[in-house]
Structure formats: C-alpha cells, structure tokens
CSV table of N, CA and C in Angstrom, one decimal:
chain,number,residue,atom,x,y,z
A,70,MET,N,-15.1,15.9,-24.0
A,70,MET,CA,-15.1,16.6,-22.7
A,70,MET,C,-14.0,17.7,-22.9
A,71,ASP,N,-14.4,18.9,-22.5
A,71,ASP,CA,-13.5,20.0,-22.6
A,71,ASP,C,-12.7,20.2,-21.3
A,72,THR,N,-11.7,21.1,-21.4
A,72,THR,CA,-10.8,21.3,-20.3
A,72,THR,C,-11.5,21.7,-19.0
A,73,LEU,N,-12.5,22.5,-19.0
A,73,LEU,CA,-13.2,22.9,-17.8
A,73,LEU,C,-14.0,21.7,-17.2
A,74,GLU,N,-14.6,20.9,-18.0
A,74,GLU,CA,-15.3,19.7,-17.5
A,74,GLU,C,-14.3,18.8,-16.8
A,75,LYS,N,-13.1,18.6,-17.5
A,75,LYS,CA,-12.1,17.7,-16.9
A,75,LYS,C,-11.6,18.3,-15.6
A,76,ALA,N,-11.4,19.6,-15.5
A,76,ALA,CA,-10.9,20.3,-14.3
A,76,ALA,C,-11.9,20.1,-13.2
A,77,LEU,N,-13.2,20.1,-13.4
A,77,LEU,CA,-14.2,19.9,-12.3
A,77,LEU,C,-14.0,18.5,-11.8
A,78,ILE,N,-13.8,17.5,-12.7
A,78,ILE,CA,-13.7,16.1,-12.2
A,78,ILE,C,-12.4,15.9,-11.5
A,79,ARG,N,-11.3,16.5,-12.1
A,79,ARG,CA,-10.0,16.3,-11.4
A,79,ARG,C,-9.9,17.0,-10.1
A,80,LEU,N,-10.4,18.2,-10.0
A,80,LEU,CA,-10.3,18.9,-8.7
A,80,LEU,C,-11.1,18.1,-7.6
A,81,ASP,N,-12.3,17.7,-8.0
A,81,ASP,CA,-13.1,16.9,-7.0
A,81,ASP,C,-12.4,15.6,-6.6
A,82,HIS,N,-11.8,15.0,-7.5
A,82,HIS,CA,-11.0,13.7,-7.2
A,82,HIS,C,-9.8,14.0,-6.3
A,83,TRP,N,-9.1,15.0,-6.7
A,83,TRP,CA,-7.9,15.4,-5.9
A,83,TRP,C,-8.2,15.8,-4.4
A,84,ILE,N,-9.4,16.5,-4.3
A,84,ILE,CA,-9.8,16.9,-2.9
A,84,ILE,C,-10.0,15.6,-2.1
A,85,HIS,N,-10.8,14.7,-2.6
A,85,HIS,CA,-11.1,13.5,-1.9
A,85,HIS,C,-9.9,12.6,-1.6
A,86,HIS,N,-9.0,12.6,-2.6
A,86,HIS,CA,-7.8,11.8,-2.5
A,86,HIS,C,-6.9,12.4,-1.4
A,87,ASN,N,-6.8,13.7,-1.3
A,87,ASN,CA,-6.0,14.4,-0.3
A,87,ASN,C,-6.6,14.1,1.1
A,88,GLU,N,-7.9,14.2,1.2
A,88,GLU,CA,-8.6,14.0,2.5
A,88,GLU,C,-8.3,12.6,3.0
A,89,HIS,N,-8.3,11.7,2.1
A,89,HIS,CA,-8.0,10.3,2.6
A,89,HIS,C,-6.6,10.2,3.1
A,90,HIS,N,-5.7,10.7,2.3
A,90,HIS,CA,-4.3,10.7,2.7
A,90,HIS,C,-4.0,11.4,4.1
A,91,GLN,N,-4.7,12.6,4.2
A,91,GLN,CA,-4.5,13.3,5.5
A,91,GLN,C,-5.0,12.5,6.7
A,92,GLU,N,-6.1,11.8,6.5
A,92,GLU,CA,-6.6,10.9,7.6
A,92,GLU,C,-5.6,9.8,7.9
A,93,GLU,N,-5.0,9.2,6.9
A,93,GLU,CA,-4.0,8.2,7.1
A,93,GLU,C,-2.7,8.7,7.8
A,94,TYR,N,-2.3,9.9,7.4
A,94,TYR,CA,-1.1,10.5,8.0
A,94,TYR,C,-1.4,10.7,9.5
A,95,GLU,N,-2.5,11.2,9.8
A,95,GLU,CA,-2.8,11.5,11.2
A,95,GLU,C,-2.9,10.2,12.1
A,96,LEU,N,-3.5,9.2,11.5
A,96,LEU,CA,-3.5,7.9,12.2
A,96,LEU,C,-2.1,7.3,12.4
A,97,PHE,N,-1.3,7.4,11.3
A,97,PHE,CA,0.0,6.9,11.4
A,97,PHE,C,0.9,7.7,12.4
A,98,ALA,N,0.7,9.0,12.4
A,98,ALA,CA,1.5,9.8,13.4
A,98,ALA,C,1.2,9.4,14.8
A,99,ASP,N,-0.1,9.1,15.1
A,99,ASP,CA,-0.5,8.7,16.4
A,99,ASP,C,0.2,7.3,16.7
A,100,GLN,N,0.3,6.4,15.8
A,100,GLN,CA,0.9,5.1,16.0
A,100,GLN,C,2.4,5.3,16.3
A,101,LEU,N,3.0,6.2,15.5
A,101,LEU,CA,4.4,6.5,15.8
A,101,LEU,C,4.7,7.0,17.2
A,102,ASP,N,3.8,7.9,17.6
A,102,ASP,CA,3.9,8.5,19.0
A,102,ASP,C,3.8,7.4,20.0
A,103,LYS,N,2.9,6.4,19.8
A,103,LYS,CA,2.8,5.3,20.7
A,103,LYS,C,4.0,4.4,20.8
A,104,GLU,N,4.7,4.4,19.7
A,104,GLU,CA,6.0,3.6,19.6
A,104,GLU,C,7.2,4.3,20.1
A,105,GLY,N,6.9,5.5,20.6
A,105,GLY,CA,8.0,6.3,21.2
A,105,GLY,C,8.8,7.1,20.1
A,106,LYS,N,8.2,7.3,19.0
A,106,LYS,CA,8.9,8.0,17.9
A,106,LYS,C,8.1,9.4,17.6
A,107,LYS,N,8.1,10.2,18.7
A,107,LYS,CA,7.3,11.4,18.6
A,107,LYS,C,7.8,12.4,17.6
A,108,GLU,N,9.1,12.5,17.5
A,108,GLU,CA,9.7,13.4,16.5
A,108,GLU,C,9.2,13.0,15.0
A,109,CYS,N,9.3,11.8,14.8
A,109,CYS,CA,8.8,11.3,13.5
A,109,CYS,C,7.3,11.5,13.3
A,110,GLY,N,6.6,11.2,14.4
A,110,GLY,CA,5.1,11.5,14.3
A,110,GLY,C,4.8,12.9,14.1
A,111,ASP,N,5.6,13.8,14.7
A,111,ASP,CA,5.4,15.2,14.5
A,111,ASP,C,5.6,15.6,13.0
A,112,MET,N,6.6,15.0,12.4
A,112,MET,CA,6.9,15.3,11.0
A,112,MET,C,5.8,14.8,10.1
A,113,VAL,N,5.2,13.6,10.4
A,113,VAL,CA,4.1,13.1,9.6
A,113,VAL,C,2.9,14.0,9.8
A,114,ARG,N,2.7,14.5,11.1
A,114,ARG,CA,1.6,15.4,11.4
A,114,ARG,C,1.8,16.7,10.6
A,115,LYS,N,3.0,17.2,10.4
A,115,LYS,CA,3.3,18.3,9.6
A,115,LYS,C,2.9,18.1,8.2
A,116,ALA,N,3.2,16.9,7.7
A,116,ALA,CA,2.7,16.6,6.3
A,116,ALA,C,1.2,16.6,6.2
A,117,ALA,N,0.5,16.1,7.2
A,117,ALA,CA,-0.9,16.2,7.2
A,117,ALA,C,-1.4,17.6,7.2
A,118,GLU,N,-0.8,18.5,7.9
A,118,GLU,CA,-1.2,19.9,7.9
A,118,GLU,C,-0.9,20.5,6.5
A,119,LEU,N,0.2,20.2,5.9
A,119,LEU,CA,0.5,20.8,4.6
A,119,LEU,C,-0.5,20.2,3.5
A,120,THR,N,-0.9,18.9,3.7
A,120,THR,CA,-1.9,18.3,2.8
A,120,THR,C,-3.2,19.1,2.9
A,121,SER,N,-3.6,19.4,4.2
A,121,SER,CA,-4.8,20.2,4.4
A,121,SER,C,-4.8,21.5,3.7
A,122,GLN,N,-3.6,22.2,3.8
A,122,GLN,CA,-3.5,23.5,3.1
A,122,GLN,C,-3.7,23.3,1.6
A,123,GLY,N,-3.1,22.3,1.1
A,123,GLY,CA,-3.2,22.0,-0.4
A,123,GLY,C,-4.6,21.7,-0.8
A,124,THR,N,-5.3,21.0,0.1
A,124,THR,CA,-6.7,20.6,-0.2
A,124,THR,C,-7.6,21.9,-0.1
A,125,ASP,N,-7.3,22.8,0.8
A,125,ASP,CA,-8.0,24.0,0.9
A,125,ASP,C,-7.9,24.8,-0.4
A,126,ALA,N,-6.7,24.9,-1.0
A,126,ALA,CA,-6.4,25.6,-2.2
A,126,ALA,C,-7.2,24.9,-3.4
A,127,LEU,N,-7.2,23.6,-3.4
A,127,LEU,CA,-8.0,22.9,-4.4
A,127,LEU,C,-9.5,23.2,-4.3
A,128,ARG,N,-10.0,23.3,-3.1
A,128,ARG,CA,-11.4,23.6,-2.8
A,128,ARG,C,-11.7,25.0,-3.4
A,129,LYS,N,-10.8,25.9,-3.1
A,129,LYS,CA,-11.0,27.3,-3.6
A,129,LYS,C,-11.0,27.3,-5.1
A,130,ALA,N,-10.1,26.6,-5.7
A,130,ALA,CA,-10.0,26.5,-7.2
A,130,ALA,C,-11.3,25.9,-7.7
A,131,LEU,N,-11.9,24.9,-7.1
A,131,LEU,CA,-13.1,24.3,-7.5
A,131,LEU,C,-14.3,25.3,-7.4
A,132,GLU,N,-14.3,26.1,-6.3
A,132,GLU,CA,-15.4,27.1,-6.1
A,132,GLU,C,-15.3,28.1,-7.2
A,133,ILE,N,-14.1,28.6,-7.5
A,133,ILE,CA,-13.9,29.6,-8.6
A,133,ILE,C,-14.3,29.1,-9.9
A,134,LEU,N,-14.0,27.8,-10.2
A,134,LEU,CA,-14.4,27.2,-11.5
A,134,LEU,C,-15.9,27.1,-11.7
A,135,LYS,N,-16.6,26.8,-10.6
A,135,LYS,CA,-18.0,26.6,-10.6
A,135,LYS,C,-18.7,28.0,-10.9
C-alpha cells in the first residue's frame, strides 16, 4: 500500500473519529450546563467548534487527494 492509499484511509478514519468526538463534546457540554457549570460547558462547546474546523480541513484534504 502506497502513501496515497494510506492517506485516503487515514483521512476518512480521522474524519469519522472527529465527528464522533464532536457529538460527545456537545452532549457533555449540555450535561455540564444542566449541572450549573455553564462556563465549563461553554469551553467544551468551544472544543467541539474547533474539532469541527479541524474536520472540515480534513474533508478538504480528502477532496484534494481524490
């Protein structure tokens, strides 16, 4: 398997991995809000937003590679 084939597999894996983590972050942020820890929830939500930005970059990289 060459580097480009590996890149296709890795990028696809990382995209799905990040999407899963983003969902978890958002759910956990909501739970923190319900416990009265809004500031902490906001920071976790910020991490979810940054994860989304990273995932978008990985998607673009995958499109370029294809």
